[in-house]
Amino acid sequence: YISEFIIRILIAVGLQEELRLENIAEGSGRLIVWAFAWENIQESFFAGKGFGFDRFLTRANYILLSRKGHEGGVHNSYLMIWLNTGIIGLTLWLRGMVLIIIAGAKNTKAAWPILISLFLSAFFEGWLVGSLNPYTSMLLITFTIMAAPNLIGKEEMEKIDAKQDLKVAAT
């Protein structure tokens, strides 16, 4: 009921065309392109087809995908990585993400919620894979800050903390 209510409000204010509400059941074309990407993943399951292949694939098949109701890219970070680098690359990427979060979890309780929200978001958008957007940079900065004590080393962090304590005591 809530989603239907929200859709009715969006239609009432005239946003149905901009938000493509007529094809909301297909996820604004995402289900179409996800199935298309999955078919192409089968051709090079383990090694992928190279960096940027997801972009090439959607551009080369623009007319076909557009007729089916999809506009844009793959809209799924996992499928994008899998298309480009195969299951090997996807596995290594996921491993890296989990290891960073494990390192960060030693320093902050926010690490796991960040990972969960990141992994959920990655299902519906490809921002995590894109290099020319502010979100990826902010995520990497966040990861670095969370894992900093493990990257710098415990003794170095204690020296930094001691210097900060001296500055605070001097003021």
mmCIF file of C-alpha atoms in Angstrom, residues 6-145:
data_model
loop_
_atom_site.group_PDB
_atom_site.id
_atom_site.type_symbol
_atom_site.label_atom_id
_atom_site.label_comp_id
_atom_site.label_asym_id
_atom_site.label_seq_id
_atom_site.Cartn_x
_atom_site.Cartn_y
_atom_site.Cartn_z
ATOM 1 C CA ILE A 6 4.004 7.012 -3.134
ATOM 2 C CA ILE A 7 3.534 6.233 -6.829
ATOM 3 C CA ARG A 8 0.151 8.000 -6.829
ATOM 4 C CA ILE A 9 1.706 11.081 -5.219
ATOM 5 C CA LEU A 10 4.505 11.143 -7.798
ATOM 6 C CA ILE A 11 1.962 10.875 -10.615
ATOM 7 C CA ALA A 12 -0.165 13.625 -9.034
ATOM 8 C CA VAL A 13 2.777 16.046 -9.057
ATOM 9 C CA GLY A 14 3.595 15.131 -12.667
ATOM 10 C CA LEU A 15 6.815 13.155 -12.215
ATOM 11 C CA GLN A 16 5.688 9.926 -13.904
ATOM 12 C CA GLU A 17 7.647 10.580 -17.124
ATOM 13 C CA GLU A 18 10.876 11.700 -15.439
ATOM 14 C CA LEU A 19 10.820 8.728 -13.067
ATOM 15 C CA ARG A 20 9.569 6.287 -15.720
ATOM 16 C CA LEU A 21 6.811 5.046 -13.435
ATOM 17 C CA GLU A 22 5.063 3.249 -16.280
ATOM 18 C CA ASN A 23 7.700 0.515 -16.136
ATOM 19 C CA ILE A 24 8.350 0.413 -12.401
ATOM 20 C CA ALA A 25 7.469 -3.300 -12.320
ATOM 21 C CA GLU A 26 10.569 -3.966 -14.449
ATOM 22 C CA GLY A 27 12.720 -1.857 -12.142
ATOM 23 C CA SER A 28 12.883 1.011 -14.655
ATOM 24 C CA GLY A 29 14.473 -1.345 -17.161
ATOM 25 C CA ARG A 30 16.966 -2.856 -14.743
ATOM 26 C CA LEU A 31 15.556 -6.387 -14.942
ATOM 27 C CA ILE A 32 15.847 -6.208 -18.725
ATOM 28 C CA VAL A 33 19.495 -5.196 -18.710
ATOM 29 C CA TRP A 34 20.376 -7.559 -15.859
ATOM 30 C CA ALA A 35 19.070 -10.519 -17.868
ATOM 31 C CA PHE A 36 20.961 -9.231 -20.911
ATOM 32 C CA ALA A 37 24.168 -8.861 -18.880
ATOM 33 C CA TRP A 38 23.749 -12.351 -17.407
ATOM 34 C CA GLU A 39 23.482 -13.836 -20.912
ATOM 35 C CA ASN A 40 26.742 -12.126 -21.861
ATOM 36 C CA ILE A 41 28.483 -13.195 -18.654
ATOM 37 C CA GLN A 42 27.967 -16.822 -19.717
ATOM 38 C CA GLU A 43 30.235 -16.234 -22.736
ATOM 39 C CA SER A 44 33.232 -15.393 -20.551
ATOM 40 C CA PHE A 45 32.238 -16.555 -17.093
ATOM 41 C CA PHE A 46 35.660 -16.862 -15.449
ATOM 42 C CA ALA A 47 37.827 -14.101 -16.943
ATOM 43 C CA GLY A 48 35.339 -11.516 -18.229
ATOM 44 C CA LYS A 49 35.846 -9.487 -21.380
ATOM 45 C CA GLY A 50 38.017 -6.625 -20.138
ATOM 46 C CA PHE A 51 37.638 -3.282 -18.421
ATOM 47 C CA GLY A 52 34.890 -1.153 -19.898
ATOM 48 C CA PHE A 53 33.151 -4.048 -21.620
ATOM 49 C CA ASP A 54 29.895 -3.346 -19.765
ATOM 50 C CA ARG A 55 29.816 0.133 -21.298
ATOM 51 C CA PHE A 56 30.655 -1.176 -24.754
ATOM 52 C CA LEU A 57 27.951 -3.837 -24.470
ATOM 53 C CA THR A 58 25.140 -1.476 -23.487
ATOM 54 C CA ARG A 59 26.142 1.134 -26.075
ATOM 55 C CA ALA A 60 26.449 -1.427 -28.868
ATOM 56 C CA ASN A 61 22.983 -2.764 -28.022
ATOM 57 C CA TYR A 62 21.355 0.576 -27.245
ATOM 58 C CA ILE A 63 18.509 0.239 -29.761
ATOM 59 C CA LEU A 64 17.633 -3.312 -28.688
ATOM 60 C CA LEU A 65 17.662 -2.451 -24.977
ATOM 61 C CA SER A 66 15.783 0.804 -25.533
ATOM 62 C CA ARG A 67 12.986 -0.985 -27.386
ATOM 63 C CA LYS A 68 12.637 -3.351 -24.436
ATOM 64 C CA GLY A 69 12.383 -0.409 -22.009
ATOM 65 C CA HIS A 70 15.927 0.108 -20.727
ATOM 66 C CA GLU A 71 18.072 3.244 -20.871
ATOM 67 C CA GLY A 72 21.672 3.566 -19.716
ATOM 68 C CA GLY A 73 24.161 1.096 -18.311
ATOM 69 C CA VAL A 74 23.967 -2.174 -16.416
ATOM 70 C CA HIS A 75 22.882 -0.538 -13.102
ATOM 71 C CA ASN A 76 24.439 -3.295 -10.978
ATOM 72 C CA SER A 77 28.011 -3.120 -9.692
ATOM 73 C CA TYR A 78 28.329 -6.897 -9.333
ATOM 74 C CA LEU A 79 27.241 -7.599 -12.896
ATOM 75 C CA MET A 80 29.493 -4.816 -14.192
ATOM 76 C CA ILE A 81 32.536 -6.248 -12.435
ATOM 77 C CA TRP A 82 31.603 -9.772 -13.542
ATOM 78 C CA LEU A 83 31.201 -8.691 -17.187
ATOM 79 C CA ASN A 84 34.542 -6.899 -17.120
ATOM 80 C CA THR A 85 36.730 -9.191 -14.999
ATOM 81 C CA GLY A 86 34.824 -12.458 -14.684
ATOM 82 C CA ILE A 87 34.051 -14.406 -11.545
ATOM 83 C CA ILE A 88 37.752 -14.264 -10.674
ATOM 84 C CA GLY A 89 37.733 -10.463 -10.580
ATOM 85 C CA LEU A 90 34.392 -10.328 -8.780
ATOM 86 C CA THR A 91 35.631 -12.731 -6.101
ATOM 87 C CA LEU A 92 38.839 -10.756 -5.581
ATOM 88 C CA TRP A 93 36.897 -7.468 -5.412
ATOM 89 C CA LEU A 94 34.430 -8.859 -2.853
ATOM 90 C CA ARG A 95 37.300 -10.293 -0.813
ATOM 91 C CA GLY A 96 39.027 -6.912 -0.779
ATOM 92 C CA MET A 97 35.868 -5.140 0.342
ATOM 93 C CA VAL A 98 35.269 -7.607 3.166
ATOM 94 C CA LEU A 99 38.912 -7.415 4.332
ATOM 95 C CA ILE A 100 38.769 -3.611 4.432
ATOM 96 C CA ILE A 101 35.579 -3.764 6.486
ATOM 97 C CA ILE A 102 37.107 -6.333 8.854
ATOM 98 C CA ALA A 103 40.068 -3.995 9.378
ATOM 99 C CA GLY A 104 37.706 -1.066 9.899
ATOM 100 C CA ALA A 105 35.455 -3.043 12.248
ATOM 101 C CA LYS A 106 38.330 -3.249 14.708
ATOM 102 C CA ASN A 107 38.135 0.532 15.047
ATOM 103 C CA THR A 108 34.463 1.408 14.633
ATOM 104 C CA LYS A 109 31.076 -0.234 14.986
ATOM 105 C CA ALA A 110 29.905 1.563 11.847
ATOM 106 C CA ALA A 111 31.943 -0.686 9.538
ATOM 107 C CA TRP A 112 29.416 -3.500 9.143
ATOM 108 C CA PRO A 113 26.394 -1.248 8.551
ATOM 109 C CA ILE A 114 28.449 0.586 5.929
ATOM 110 C CA LEU A 115 29.305 -2.715 4.227
ATOM 111 C CA ILE A 116 25.691 -3.903 4.248
ATOM 112 C CA SER A 117 24.370 -0.625 2.829
ATOM 113 C CA LEU A 118 27.167 -0.601 0.262
ATOM 114 C CA PHE A 119 26.410 -4.136 -0.900
ATOM 115 C CA LEU A 120 22.665 -3.437 -1.117
ATOM 116 C CA SER A 121 23.243 -0.218 -3.044
ATOM 117 C CA ALA A 122 25.557 -2.034 -5.451
ATOM 118 C CA PHE A 123 22.634 -4.187 -6.625
ATOM 119 C CA PHE A 124 20.783 -1.223 -8.084
ATOM 120 C CA GLU A 125 23.498 1.166 -9.250
ATOM 121 C CA GLY A 126 26.944 0.949 -10.753
ATOM 122 C CA TRP A 127 28.427 3.901 -8.860
ATOM 123 C CA LEU A 128 30.752 1.627 -6.956
ATOM 124 C CA VAL A 129 32.533 0.618 -10.140
ATOM 125 C CA GLY A 130 32.589 4.064 -11.761
ATOM 126 C CA SER A 131 35.735 6.104 -11.426
ATOM 127 C CA LEU A 132 34.427 9.541 -12.355
ATOM 128 C CA ASN A 133 31.907 10.060 -9.611
ATOM 129 C CA PRO A 134 32.285 11.564 -6.141
ATOM 130 C CA TYR A 135 30.739 8.595 -4.354
ATOM 131 C CA THR A 136 33.530 6.116 -5.050
ATOM 132 C CA SER A 137 36.163 8.570 -3.797
ATOM 133 C CA MET A 138 34.175 9.270 -0.640
ATOM 134 C CA LEU A 139 33.790 5.549 -0.003
ATOM 135 C CA LEU A 140 37.532 4.968 -0.349
ATOM 136 C CA ILE A 141 38.250 7.874 1.996
ATOM 137 C CA THR A 142 35.781 6.423 4.517
ATOM 138 C CA PHE A 143 37.414 2.996 4.275
ATOM 139 C CA THR A 144 40.858 4.523 4.752
ATOM 140 C CA ILE A 145 39.772 6.434 7.844
#
